[in-house]
PDB file of C-alpha atoms in Angstrom:
ATOM      1  CA  UNK A   1     -20.962 -11.054   7.460  1.00 82.00           C
ATOM      2  CA  UNK A   2     -20.437  -8.535   4.652  1.00 89.00           C
ATOM      3  CA  UNK A   3     -18.858 -11.105   2.343  1.00 95.00           C
ATOM      4  CA  UNK A   4     -20.300 -10.598  -1.127  1.00 95.00           C
ATOM      5  CA  UNK A   5     -20.718  -6.834  -0.721  1.00 93.00           C
ATOM      6  CA  UNK A   6     -17.834  -6.372  -3.165  1.00 94.00           C
ATOM      7  CA  UNK A   7     -16.132  -8.654  -5.658  1.00 97.00           C
ATOM      8  CA  UNK A   8     -13.099 -10.274  -4.035  1.00 97.00           C
ATOM      9  CA  UNK A   9     -11.552 -10.577  -7.492  1.00 97.00           C
ATOM     10  CA  UNK A  10     -11.180  -6.781  -7.578  1.00 97.00           C
ATOM     11  CA  UNK A  11      -7.488  -5.827  -7.367  1.00 97.00           C
ATOM     12  CA  UNK A  12      -8.228  -3.608  -4.348  1.00 97.00           C
ATOM     13  CA  UNK A  13     -10.163  -6.194  -2.325  1.00 97.00           C
ATOM     14  CA  UNK A  14      -8.484  -7.678   0.751  1.00 96.00           C
ATOM     15  CA  UNK A  15     -11.267 -10.192   1.257  1.00 95.00           C
ATOM     16  CA  UNK A  16     -12.761 -10.783   4.702  1.00 95.00           C
ATOM     17  CA  UNK A  17     -10.658  -9.455   7.576  1.00 95.00           C
ATOM     18  CA  UNK A  18     -11.045 -10.236  11.253  1.00 94.00           C
ATOM     19  CA  UNK A  19      -9.985 -12.969  13.627  1.00 95.00           C
ATOM     20  CA  UNK A  20      -8.963 -15.601  11.062  1.00 95.00           C
ATOM     21  CA  UNK A  21      -5.897 -13.907   9.588  1.00 97.00           C
ATOM     22  CA  UNK A  22      -3.306 -16.374  10.913  1.00 97.00           C
ATOM     23  CA  UNK A  23      -1.152 -18.278   8.356  1.00 95.00           C
ATOM     24  CA  UNK A  24      -3.539 -19.958   5.946  1.00 96.00           C
ATOM     25  CA  UNK A  25      -5.955 -17.035   6.075  1.00 97.00           C
ATOM     26  CA  UNK A  26      -6.663 -15.486   2.693  1.00 96.00           C
ATOM     27  CA  UNK A  27      -5.866 -12.001   4.016  1.00 97.00           C
ATOM     28  CA  UNK A  28      -3.075 -13.075   6.392  1.00 97.00           C
ATOM     29  CA  UNK A  29      -0.353 -11.278   4.412  1.00 98.00           C
ATOM     30  CA  UNK A  30      -2.449  -8.122   4.096  1.00 97.00           C
ATOM     31  CA  UNK A  31      -2.963  -7.379   7.786  1.00 97.00           C
ATOM     32  CA  UNK A  32      -0.659  -4.346   7.727  1.00 97.00           C
ATOM     33  CA  UNK A  33      -2.921  -2.651   5.188  1.00 97.00           C
ATOM     34  CA  UNK A  34      -5.588  -2.659   7.903  1.00 97.00           C
ATOM     35  CA  UNK A  35      -3.454  -2.028  10.977  1.00 97.00           C
ATOM     36  CA  UNK A  36      -1.693   0.821   9.153  1.00 96.00           C
ATOM     37  CA  UNK A  37      -4.814   2.527   7.807  1.00 96.00           C
ATOM     38  CA  UNK A  38      -5.207   6.254   8.420  1.00 95.00           C
ATOM     39  CA  UNK A  39      -8.939   6.295   7.602  1.00 96.00           C
ATOM     40  CA  UNK A  40     -11.396   3.473   8.299  1.00 97.00           C
ATOM     41  CA  UNK A  41     -14.935   3.593   6.877  1.00 97.00           C
ATOM     42  CA  UNK A  42     -17.252   1.203   8.728  1.00 97.00           C
ATOM     43  CA  UNK A  43     -20.516   0.409   6.946  1.00 96.00           C
ATOM     44  CA  UNK A  44     -23.082  -1.549   8.943  1.00 93.00           C
ATOM     45  CA  UNK A  45     -20.213  -2.908  11.039  1.00 91.00           C
ATOM     46  CA  UNK A  46     -20.858  -3.866  14.663  1.00 89.00           C
ATOM     47  CA  UNK A  47     -17.130  -3.607  15.508  1.00 93.00           C
ATOM     48  CA  UNK A  48     -17.544  -6.829  17.459  1.00 91.00           C
ATOM     49  CA  UNK A  49     -14.891  -9.231  18.691  1.00 90.00           C
ATOM     50  CA  UNK A  50     -14.801 -11.471  15.598  1.00 90.00           C
ATOM     51  CA  UNK A  51     -14.660  -8.701  13.024  1.00 92.00           C
ATOM     52  CA  UNK A  52     -11.909  -6.775  14.803  1.00 95.00           C
ATOM     53  CA  UNK A  53      -9.767  -9.688  16.042  1.00 96.00           C
ATOM     54  CA  UNK A  54     -10.600  -8.844  19.650  1.00 95.00           C
ATOM     55  CA  UNK A  55     -10.323  -5.114  18.875  1.00 95.00           C
ATOM     56  CA  UNK A  56      -6.668  -5.460  17.890  1.00 96.00           C
ATOM     57  CA  UNK A  57      -6.992  -5.079  14.114  1.00 97.00           C
ATOM     58  CA  UNK A  58      -8.001  -1.476  13.526  1.00 96.00           C
ATOM     59  CA  UNK A  59      -5.523   1.263  14.526  1.00 96.00           C
ATOM     60  CA  UNK A  60      -6.764   3.391  17.408  1.00 91.00           C
ATOM     61  CA  UNK A  61      -5.219   6.561  15.932  1.00 94.00           C
ATOM     62  CA  UNK A  62      -7.050   6.261  12.608  1.00 97.00           C
ATOM     63  CA  UNK A  63      -9.927   8.516  11.639  1.00 97.00           C
ATOM     64  CA  UNK A  64     -13.109   6.424  11.785  1.00 98.00           C
ATOM     65  CA  UNK A  65     -16.235   7.146   9.771  1.00 97.00           C
ATOM     66  CA  UNK A  66     -19.121   4.951  10.883  1.00 97.00           C
ATOM     67  CA  UNK A  67     -22.264   4.570   8.787  1.00 98.00           C
ATOM     68  CA  UNK A  68     -25.248   2.652  10.161  1.00 97.00           C
ATOM     69  CA  UNK A  69     -29.015   2.896  10.129  1.00 96.00           C
ATOM     70  CA  UNK A  70     -29.001   2.264  13.906  1.00 95.00           C
ATOM     71  CA  UNK A  71     -27.552   5.197  15.830  1.00 94.00           C
ATOM     72  CA  UNK A  72     -26.804   2.954  18.836  1.00 93.00           C
ATOM     73  CA  UNK A  73     -24.188   1.075  16.791  1.00 93.00           C
ATOM     74  CA  UNK A  74     -22.295   4.146  15.593  1.00 96.00           C
ATOM     75  CA  UNK A  75     -19.141   4.790  17.589  1.00 92.00           C
ATOM     76  CA  UNK A  76     -19.872   1.932  19.969  1.00 92.00           C
ATOM     77  CA  UNK A  77     -16.237   0.789  20.200  1.00 94.00           C
ATOM     78  CA  UNK A  78     -14.395   3.368  18.097  1.00 95.00           C
ATOM     79  CA  UNK A  79     -14.934   7.138  18.343  1.00 95.00           C
ATOM     80  CA  UNK A  80     -16.128   8.042  14.867  1.00 96.00           C
ATOM     81  CA  UNK A  81     -17.527  10.638  12.519  1.00 97.00           C
ATOM     82  CA  UNK A  82     -21.186   9.686  12.670  1.00 97.00           C
ATOM     83  CA  UNK A  83     -23.288   8.982   9.572  1.00 97.00           C
ATOM     84  CA  UNK A  84     -26.754   7.658  10.310  1.00 97.00           C
ATOM     85  CA  UNK A  85     -28.761   6.468   7.325  1.00 97.00           C
ATOM     86  CA  UNK A  86     -29.412   3.829   4.705  1.00 97.00           C
ATOM     87  CA  UNK A  87     -26.095   2.291   3.645  1.00 95.00           C
ATOM     88  CA  UNK A  88     -26.764   2.202  -0.107  1.00 94.00           C
ATOM     89  CA  UNK A  89     -28.126   5.739  -0.350  1.00 97.00           C
ATOM     90  CA  UNK A  90     -25.437   7.225   1.875  1.00 97.00           C
ATOM     91  CA  UNK A  91     -22.585   5.507   0.029  1.00 97.00           C
ATOM     92  CA  UNK A  92     -24.009   6.780  -3.270  1.00 97.00           C
ATOM     93  CA  UNK A  93     -24.064  10.310  -1.854  1.00 97.00           C
ATOM     94  CA  UNK A  94     -20.475   9.987  -0.604  1.00 96.00           C
ATOM     95  CA  UNK A  95     -19.349   8.703  -4.008  1.00 96.00           C
ATOM     96  CA  UNK A  96     -21.032  11.638  -5.718  1.00 97.00           C
ATOM     97  CA  UNK A  97     -19.331  14.077  -3.327  1.00 96.00           C
ATOM     98  CA  UNK A  98     -15.932  12.502  -4.018  1.00 95.00           C
ATOM     99  CA  UNK A  99     -16.362  13.135  -7.734  1.00 95.00           C
ATOM    100  CA  UNK A 100     -16.151  16.865  -7.017  1.00 96.00           C
ATOM    101  CA  UNK A 101     -12.750  16.499  -5.315  1.00 96.00           C
ATOM    102  CA  UNK A 102      -9.218  16.276  -6.686  1.00 96.00           C
ATOM    103  CA  UNK A 103      -8.340  12.583  -6.216  1.00 94.00           C
ATOM    104  CA  UNK A 104      -5.110  12.588  -8.221  1.00 95.00           C
ATOM    105  CA  UNK A 105      -2.910  11.937  -5.169  1.00 92.00           C
ATOM    106  CA  UNK A 106      -5.024   8.908  -4.262  1.00 91.00           C
ATOM    107  CA  UNK A 107      -5.180   7.488  -7.782  1.00 93.00           C
ATOM    108  CA  UNK A 108      -1.409   7.921  -8.082  1.00 95.00           C
ATOM    109  CA  UNK A 109      -0.942   5.456  -5.213  1.00 95.00           C
ATOM    110  CA  UNK A 110      -3.275   2.854  -6.700  1.00 96.00           C
ATOM    111  CA  UNK A 111      -0.739   0.872  -8.758  1.00 97.00           C
ATOM    112  CA  UNK A 112       1.544   0.302  -5.765  1.00 97.00           C
ATOM    113  CA  UNK A 113      -1.377  -0.731  -3.582  1.00 97.00           C
ATOM    114  CA  UNK A 114      -2.684  -3.182  -6.173  1.00 98.00           C
ATOM    115  CA  UNK A 115       0.806  -4.671  -6.406  1.00 98.00           C
ATOM    116  CA  UNK A 116       0.988  -5.164  -2.623  1.00 98.00           C
ATOM    117  CA  UNK A 117      -2.416  -6.848  -2.564  1.00 98.00           C
ATOM    118  CA  UNK A 118      -1.509  -9.123  -5.469  1.00 98.00           C
ATOM    119  CA  UNK A 119       1.710 -10.116  -3.693  1.00 98.00           C
ATOM    120  CA  UNK A 120      -0.268 -10.905  -0.525  1.00 98.00           C
ATOM    121  CA  UNK A 121      -2.658 -13.113  -2.465  1.00 97.00           C
ATOM    122  CA  UNK A 122       0.225 -14.973  -4.070  1.00 98.00           C
ATOM    123  CA  UNK A 123       1.895 -15.456  -0.681  1.00 98.00           C
ATOM    124  CA  UNK A 124      -1.358 -16.972   0.602  1.00 97.00           C
ATOM    125  CA  UNK A 125      -1.436 -19.434  -2.291  1.00 97.00           C
ATOM    126  CA  UNK A 126       2.139 -20.445  -1.435  1.00 97.00           C
ATOM    127  CA  UNK A 127       1.140 -20.885   2.213  1.00 97.00           C
ATOM    128  CA  UNK A 128      -1.668 -23.239   1.261  1.00 96.00           C
ATOM    129  CA  UNK A 129       0.702 -25.443  -0.736  1.00 96.00           C
ATOM    130  CA  UNK A 130       3.010 -25.585   2.269  1.00 95.00           C
ATOM    131  CA  UNK A 131       0.466 -25.934   5.072  1.00 95.00           C
ATOM    132  CA  UNK A 132      -2.331 -28.149   3.720  1.00 97.00           C
ATOM    133  CA  UNK A 133      -2.255 -31.541   2.019  1.00 97.00           C
ATOM    134  CA  UNK A 134      -5.258 -31.253  -0.275  1.00 97.00           C
ATOM    135  CA  UNK A 135      -5.234 -35.004  -0.985  1.00 98.00           C
ATOM    136  CA  UNK A 136      -5.164 -36.099   2.643  1.00 98.00           C
ATOM    137  CA  UNK A 137      -7.624 -38.482   4.244  1.00 97.00           C
ATOM    138  CA  UNK A 138      -9.603 -37.876   6.360  1.00 98.00           C
ATOM    139  CA  UNK A 139     -10.563 -35.021   4.054  1.00 98.00           C
ATOM    140  CA  UNK A 140      -9.345 -31.508   4.725  1.00 98.00           C
ATOM    141  CA  UNK A 141     -12.083 -28.820   4.751  1.00 98.00           C
ATOM    142  CA  UNK A 142      -9.791 -26.592   2.686  1.00 98.00           C
ATOM    143  CA  UNK A 143     -10.013 -29.137  -0.149  1.00 98.00           C
ATOM    144  CA  UNK A 144     -13.812 -29.100   0.031  1.00 98.00           C
ATOM    145  CA  UNK A 145     -13.900 -25.305  -0.134  1.00 98.00           C
ATOM    146  CA  UNK A 146     -11.517 -25.274  -3.097  1.00 98.00           C
ATOM    147  CA  UNK A 147     -13.731 -27.710  -5.006  1.00 98.00           C
ATOM    148  CA  UNK A 148     -16.888 -25.841  -4.050  1.00 98.00           C
ATOM    149  CA  UNK A 149     -15.297 -22.556  -5.117  1.00 98.00           C
ATOM    150  CA  UNK A 150     -14.381 -24.068  -8.483  1.00 97.00           C
ATOM    151  CA  UNK A 151     -17.909 -25.188  -9.409  1.00 97.00           C
ATOM    152  CA  UNK A 152     -20.162 -22.715  -7.599  1.00 96.00           C
ATOM    153  CA  UNK A 153     -22.198 -20.555 -10.016  1.00 94.00           C
ATOM    154  CA  UNK A 154     -22.359 -16.827  -9.257  1.00 91.00           C
ATOM    155  CA  UNK A 155     -26.119 -16.952  -8.729  1.00 94.00           C
ATOM    156  CA  UNK A 156     -25.798 -19.584  -6.005  1.00 97.00           C
ATOM    157  CA  UNK A 157     -26.522 -18.881  -2.355  1.00 98.00           C
ATOM    158  CA  UNK A 158     -24.155 -20.373   0.207  1.00 98.00           C
ATOM    159  CA  UNK A 159     -25.416 -20.683   3.766  1.00 97.00           C
ATOM    160  CA  UNK A 160     -23.115 -21.580   6.628  1.00 96.00           C
ATOM    161  CA  UNK A 161     -24.010 -22.970  10.002  1.00 96.00           C
ATOM    162  CA  UNK A 162     -22.454 -21.348  13.033  1.00 93.00           C
ATOM    163  CA  UNK A 163     -18.947 -22.144  14.260  1.00 92.00           C
ATOM    164  CA  UNK A 164     -16.208 -23.330  11.873  1.00 96.00           C
ATOM    165  CA  UNK A 165     -18.522 -23.617   8.852  1.00 96.00           C
ATOM    166  CA  UNK A 166     -18.859 -19.826   8.695  1.00 95.00           C
ATOM    167  CA  UNK A 167     -15.100 -19.382   8.710  1.00 96.00           C
ATOM    168  CA  UNK A 168     -14.498 -22.068   6.097  1.00 97.00           C
ATOM    169  CA  UNK A 169     -16.767 -20.362   3.561  1.00 96.00           C
ATOM    170  CA  UNK A 170     -15.650 -16.836   4.449  1.00 96.00           C
ATOM    171  CA  UNK A 171     -11.997 -17.763   4.036  1.00 96.00           C
ATOM    172  CA  UNK A 172     -12.265 -20.464   1.356  1.00 97.00           C
ATOM    173  CA  UNK A 173     -14.819 -19.202  -1.153  1.00 98.00           C
ATOM    174  CA  UNK A 174     -14.537 -16.246  -3.524  1.00 97.00           C
ATOM    175  CA  UNK A 175     -17.151 -13.561  -4.083  1.00 97.00           C
ATOM    176  CA  UNK A 176     -16.799 -13.002  -7.809  1.00 96.00           C
ATOM    177  CA  UNK A 177     -19.333 -10.199  -8.075  1.00 95.00           C
ATOM    178  CA  UNK A 178     -20.892  -7.613  -5.812  1.00 95.00           C
ATOM    179  CA  UNK A 179     -24.164  -8.990  -4.498  1.00 94.00           C
ATOM    180  CA  UNK A 180     -23.148 -12.643  -4.500  1.00 96.00           C
ATOM    181  CA  UNK A 181     -24.894 -14.229  -1.539  1.00 96.00           C
ATOM    182  CA  UNK A 182     -23.020 -15.713   1.421  1.00 97.00           C
ATOM    183  CA  UNK A 183     -25.152 -16.040   4.544  1.00 95.00           C
ATOM    184  CA  UNK A 184     -23.265 -16.536   7.795  1.00 91.00           C
ATOM    185  CA  UNK A 185     -24.540 -16.269  11.380  1.00 86.00           C
ATOM    186  CA  UNK A 186     -21.596 -14.583  13.075  1.00 69.00           C
ATOM    187  CA  UNK A 187     -23.095 -13.226  16.287  1.00 64.00           C
ATOM    188  CA  UNK A 188     -26.639 -13.823  15.009  1.00 61.00           C
ATOM    189  CA  UNK A 189     -27.459 -17.485  15.606  1.00 65.00           C
ATOM    190  CA  UNK A 190     -26.138 -20.662  17.160  1.00 84.00           C
ATOM    191  CA  UNK A 191     -25.549 -24.219  16.004  1.00 92.00           C
ATOM    192  CA  UNK A 192     -28.302 -25.656  13.867  1.00 94.00           C
ATOM    193  CA  UNK A 193     -29.392 -22.611  11.914  1.00 93.00           C
ATOM    194  CA  UNK A 194     -27.757 -23.749   8.658  1.00 96.00           C
ATOM    195  CA  UNK A 195     -30.292 -26.183   7.159  1.00 97.00           C
ATOM    196  CA  UNK A 196     -33.441 -24.239   8.166  1.00 96.00           C
ATOM    197  CA  UNK A 197     -31.951 -21.028   6.793  1.00 95.00           C
ATOM    198  CA  UNK A 198     -30.966 -22.779   3.562  1.00 98.00           C
ATOM    199  CA  UNK A 199     -34.591 -23.923   3.227  1.00 98.00           C
ATOM    200  CA  UNK A 200     -35.694 -20.322   3.708  1.00 97.00           C
ATOM    201  CA  UNK A 201     -33.193 -19.076   1.125  1.00 98.00           C
ATOM    202  CA  UNK A 202     -34.430 -21.641  -1.407  1.00 98.00           C
ATOM    203  CA  UNK A 203     -38.042 -20.656  -0.753  1.00 98.00           C
ATOM    204  CA  UNK A 204     -37.137 -17.017  -1.382  1.00 98.00           C
ATOM    205  CA  UNK A 205     -35.000 -17.713  -4.467  1.00 98.00           C
ATOM    206  CA  UNK A 206     -36.191 -21.049  -5.909  1.00 97.00           C
ATOM    207  CA  UNK A 207     -34.277 -20.486  -9.153  1.00 97.00           C
ATOM    208  CA  UNK A 208     -30.911 -20.219  -7.358  1.00 97.00           C
ATOM    209  CA  UNK A 209     -28.799 -23.215  -6.298  1.00 98.00           C
ATOM    210  CA  UNK A 210     -28.530 -23.234  -2.492  1.00 98.00           C
ATOM    211  CA  UNK A 211     -25.652 -24.953  -0.685  1.00 98.00           C
ATOM    212  CA  UNK A 212     -25.507 -25.313   3.093  1.00 98.00           C
ATOM    213  CA  UNK A 213     -22.138 -25.969   4.749  1.00 98.00           C
ATOM    214  CA  UNK A 214     -22.514 -27.354   8.256  1.00 98.00           C
ATOM    215  CA  UNK A 215     -20.643 -29.420  10.791  1.00 97.00           C
ATOM    216  CA  UNK A 216     -21.985 -32.646  12.194  1.00 97.00           C
ATOM    217  CA  UNK A 217     -22.595 -30.871  15.498  1.00 96.00           C
ATOM    218  CA  UNK A 218     -24.842 -28.236  13.929  1.00 96.00           C
ATOM    219  CA  UNK A 219     -26.550 -30.681  11.585  1.00 97.00           C
ATOM    220  CA  UNK A 220     -27.355 -32.947  14.523  1.00 96.00           C
ATOM    221  CA  UNK A 221     -29.767 -30.306  15.835  1.00 95.00           C
ATOM    222  CA  UNK A 222     -31.905 -30.266  12.691  1.00 97.00           C
ATOM    223  CA  UNK A 223     -31.899 -33.659  10.957  1.00 95.00           C
ATOM    224  CA  UNK A 224     -35.686 -33.631  10.985  1.00 96.00           C
ATOM    225  CA  UNK A 225     -35.843 -30.614   8.672  1.00 98.00           C
ATOM    226  CA  UNK A 226     -34.714 -32.820   5.782  1.00 98.00           C
ATOM    227  CA  UNK A 227     -38.301 -34.041   5.672  1.00 98.00           C
ATOM    228  CA  UNK A 228     -39.475 -30.424   5.608  1.00 98.00           C
ATOM    229  CA  UNK A 229     -37.267 -29.605   2.634  1.00 98.00           C
ATOM    230  CA  UNK A 230     -38.403 -32.722   0.782  1.00 98.00           C
ATOM    231  CA  UNK A 231     -42.088 -32.098   1.516  1.00 98.00           C
ATOM    232  CA  UNK A 232     -41.828 -28.488   0.371  1.00 98.00           C
ATOM    233  CA  UNK A 233     -39.889 -29.543  -2.728  1.00 98.00           C
ATOM    234  CA  UNK A 234     -36.959 -27.258  -1.949  1.00 98.00           C
ATOM    235  CA  UNK A 235     -33.867 -29.126  -3.234  1.00 98.00           C
ATOM    236  CA  UNK A 236     -31.013 -27.718  -1.210  1.00 98.00           C
ATOM    237  CA  UNK A 237     -27.540 -29.281  -1.043  1.00 98.00           C
ATOM    238  CA  UNK A 238     -26.143 -29.907   2.442  1.00 98.00           C
ATOM    239  CA  UNK A 239     -22.418 -30.521   2.855  1.00 98.00           C
ATOM    240  CA  UNK A 240     -21.782 -32.006   6.302  1.00 98.00           C
ATOM    241  CA  UNK A 241     -18.231 -31.735   7.628  1.00 98.00           C
ATOM    242  CA  UNK A 242     -18.315 -34.924   9.666  1.00 98.00           C
ATOM    243  CA  UNK A 243     -15.345 -34.920  12.040  1.00 98.00           C
ATOM    244  CA  UNK A 244     -17.121 -36.502  15.060  1.00 98.00           C
ATOM    245  CA  UNK A 245     -16.402 -33.520  17.310  1.00 97.00           C
ATOM    246  CA  UNK A 246     -17.703 -30.112  18.262  1.00 96.00           C
ATOM    247  CA  UNK A 247     -14.702 -28.612  16.517  1.00 96.00           C
ATOM    248  CA  UNK A 248     -14.662 -25.027  17.688  1.00 96.00           C
ATOM    249  CA  UNK A 249     -15.423 -26.000  21.277  1.00 96.00           C
ATOM    250  CA  UNK A 250     -12.806 -28.740  21.439  1.00 97.00           C
ATOM    251  CA  UNK A 251     -10.064 -26.687  19.805  1.00 98.00           C
ATOM    252  CA  UNK A 252     -10.828 -23.555  21.788  1.00 97.00           C
ATOM    253  CA  UNK A 253     -10.700 -25.509  25.036  1.00 97.00           C
ATOM    254  CA  UNK A 254      -7.401 -27.102  24.030  1.00 97.00           C
ATOM    255  CA  UNK A 255      -6.058 -23.710  23.042  1.00 97.00           C
ATOM    256  CA  UNK A 256      -7.050 -22.098  26.326  1.00 96.00           C
ATOM    257  CA  UNK A 257      -6.640 -24.945  28.826  1.00 97.00           C
ATOM    258  CA  UNK A 258      -4.600 -27.666  27.043  1.00 96.00           C
ATOM    259  CA  UNK A 259      -7.476 -30.095  27.699  1.00 96.00           C
ATOM    260  CA  UNK A 260     -11.135 -30.381  26.776  1.00 97.00           C
ATOM    261  CA  UNK A 261     -14.436 -31.335  28.368  1.00 96.00           C
ATOM    262  CA  UNK A 262     -16.154 -34.669  27.742  1.00 93.00           C
ATOM    263  CA  UNK A 263     -18.989 -33.255  25.583  1.00 93.00           C
ATOM    264  CA  UNK A 264     -16.844 -32.541  22.527  1.00 96.00           C
ATOM    265  CA  UNK A 265     -16.603 -36.009  20.963  1.00 97.00           C
ATOM    266  CA  UNK A 266     -19.396 -37.910  19.178  1.00 95.00           C
ATOM    267  CA  UNK A 267     -20.000 -41.493  18.203  1.00 96.00           C
ATOM    268  CA  UNK A 268     -19.855 -42.137  14.449  1.00 97.00           C
ATOM    269  CA  UNK A 269     -23.029 -41.162  12.545  1.00 98.00           C
ATOM    270  CA  UNK A 270     -23.819 -41.802   8.886  1.00 98.00           C
ATOM    271  CA  UNK A 271     -25.677 -38.645   7.861  1.00 98.00           C
ATOM    272  CA  UNK A 272     -26.065 -39.874   4.288  1.00 98.00           C
ATOM    273  CA  UNK A 273     -28.039 -42.847   5.597  1.00 98.00           C
ATOM    274  CA  UNK A 274     -30.270 -40.500   7.594  1.00 98.00           C
ATOM    275  CA  UNK A 275     -30.953 -38.524   4.414  1.00 98.00           C
ATOM    276  CA  UNK A 276     -31.918 -41.648   2.491  1.00 98.00           C
ATOM    277  CA  UNK A 277     -34.159 -42.762   5.353  1.00 98.00           C
ATOM    278  CA  UNK A 278     -36.388 -39.699   4.844  1.00 96.00           C
ATOM    279  CA  UNK A 279     -36.427 -39.987   1.050  1.00 98.00           C
ATOM    280  CA  UNK A 280     -33.620 -37.572   0.234  1.00 98.00           C
ATOM    281  CA  UNK A 281     -30.381 -38.286  -1.595  1.00 98.00           C
ATOM    282  CA  UNK A 282     -27.416 -39.191   0.592  1.00 98.00           C
ATOM    283  CA  UNK A 283     -23.778 -39.571  -0.434  1.00 98.00           C
ATOM    284  CA  UNK A 284     -20.906 -40.463   1.895  1.00 98.00           C
ATOM    285  CA  UNK A 285     -17.449 -39.188   0.935  1.00 98.00           C
ATOM    286  CA  UNK A 286     -14.220 -40.553   2.404  1.00 98.00           C
ATOM    287  CA  UNK A 287     -11.866 -39.887  -0.530  1.00 98.00           C
ATOM    288  CA  UNK A 288     -11.364 -36.190  -1.392  1.00 98.00           C
ATOM    289  CA  UNK A 289     -11.256 -37.029  -5.096  1.00 98.00           C
ATOM    290  CA  UNK A 290     -14.909 -38.091  -4.952  1.00 98.00           C
ATOM    291  CA  UNK A 291     -16.347 -34.870  -3.564  1.00 98.00           C
ATOM    292  CA  UNK A 292     -16.407 -32.622  -6.620  1.00 98.00           C
ATOM    293  CA  UNK A 293     -18.350 -35.074  -8.797  1.00 98.00           C
ATOM    294  CA  UNK A 294     -20.903 -35.624  -6.021  1.00 98.00           C
ATOM    295  CA  UNK A 295     -21.275 -31.869  -5.614  1.00 98.00           C
ATOM    296  CA  UNK A 296     -21.751 -31.253  -9.346  1.00 98.00           C
ATOM    297  CA  UNK A 297     -24.407 -33.962  -9.493  1.00 97.00           C
ATOM    298  CA  UNK A 298     -26.224 -32.523  -6.493  1.00 98.00           C
ATOM    299  CA  UNK A 299     -26.201 -28.973  -7.883  1.00 97.00           C
ATOM    300  CA  UNK A 300     -28.022 -29.996 -11.053  1.00 95.00           C
ATOM    301  CA  UNK A 301     -30.353 -32.498  -9.369  1.00 94.00           C
ATOM    302  CA  UNK A 302     -33.873 -31.959  -8.124  1.00 95.00           C
ATOM    303  CA  UNK A 303     -33.537 -33.769  -4.798  1.00 97.00           C
ATOM    304  CA  UNK A 304     -32.569 -32.602  -1.354  1.00 98.00           C
ATOM    305  CA  UNK A 305     -29.025 -33.977  -1.102  1.00 98.00           C
ATOM    306  CA  UNK A 306     -26.796 -34.584   1.895  1.00 98.00           C
ATOM    307  CA  UNK A 307     -23.091 -35.003   1.118  1.00 98.00           C
ATOM    308  CA  UNK A 308     -21.586 -36.449   4.295  1.00 98.00           C
ATOM    309  CA  UNK A 309     -17.810 -35.920   4.194  1.00 98.00           C
ATOM    310  CA  UNK A 310     -15.492 -37.596   6.684  1.00 98.00           C
ATOM    311  CA  UNK A 311     -13.155 -34.755   7.615  1.00 98.00           C
ATOM    312  CA  UNK A 312     -10.016 -34.441   9.701  1.00 98.00           C
ATOM    313  CA  UNK A 313     -10.908 -33.548  13.282  1.00 97.00           C
ATOM    314  CA  UNK A 314      -7.529 -31.855  13.711  1.00 97.00           C
ATOM    315  CA  UNK A 315      -8.256 -29.374  10.907  1.00 98.00           C
ATOM    316  CA  UNK A 316      -9.119 -25.906  12.141  1.00 97.00           C
ATOM    317  CA  UNK A 317      -9.375 -22.522  10.429  1.00 97.00           C
ATOM    318  CA  UNK A 318      -6.587 -19.901  10.666  1.00 97.00           C
ATOM    319  CA  UNK A 319      -7.862 -18.336  13.892  1.00 97.00           C
ATOM    320  CA  UNK A 320      -5.283 -15.942  15.287  1.00 97.00           C
ATOM    321  CA  UNK A 321      -5.772 -16.964  18.933  1.00 96.00           C
ATOM    322  CA  UNK A 322      -4.987 -20.599  18.005  1.00 97.00           C
ATOM    323  CA  UNK A 323      -1.645 -19.723  16.451  1.00 95.00           C
ATOM    324  CA  UNK A 324       1.305 -21.451  18.114  1.00 94.00           C
ATOM    325  CA  UNK A 325      -0.779 -23.466  20.606  1.00 96.00           C
ATOM    326  CA  UNK A 326       1.011 -26.811  21.051  1.00 96.00           C
ATOM    327  CA  UNK A 327      -2.074 -28.526  22.484  1.00 97.00           C
ATOM    328  CA  UNK A 328      -3.705 -28.338  19.038  1.00 97.00           C
ATOM    329  CA  UNK A 329      -0.988 -30.564  17.553  1.00 95.00           C
ATOM    330  CA  UNK A 330      -2.546 -33.742  18.890  1.00 93.00           C
TER     331      UNK A 330
END
């Protein structure tokens, strides 16, 4: 959930780390930089299951420094040097204290570290060419994220619904400056929060483009809020990944049990038609080549727009616990 705190274009940024570092994950080739760390500074980090890859990512023998405004969170899962306070003020104080120290040994290691990170990023790009057909139909979510990443202005706000949508934007989009806004509900909210929260973000920052990425399962909870957005004249863009399944549930059940329950599959729904029925703009995308133009038009328009994209139900993010599970190759 801290995506956007730092620029991921910085040569020292690993991007988001956690439970989606399997092949195809942006930081998949950089895992050893985390597992081999001797000092870990946690800032506002709940050290929960997702962010720690089921508590397997951070080395137990590292020195942990945990900064949080809530004392109950500090040291909850990792014994830590405790810093209770406002994150911004405390980090500024730590930075000021570091300026009084001799950091020559650390700065001397910087070039090698930057080289390792650059090599990991390049290896990820090679993985994507090998693992994902960006021109496939039904459309791959990775293609949608690549196109969104290419056109998204830095002042835009991207809101993700729960489940896969949060992982797609965390892994597929790039924070190009500190403070760029990516709002994801990991551990905070369930399916259906995406569109209402996008409406709230647009109300708070009406000058900023707001894009909501949601699955058809999450969007199905909140279709009616399209009328709310239209009535309040809050032109958000909703990208619906329409794969006719509850993706995370179906794939997790297959991964764990090699079969799935009967609530995971939907009948076909045209979400673009629903949007038009309430006076919003609705575009249905079946060819990946058509998505970028529809997105660019929506971003400069003044209408609430639903872009309903028919996506591959077999596509899933690089979740480590899914790796090597034959039941997912259906």
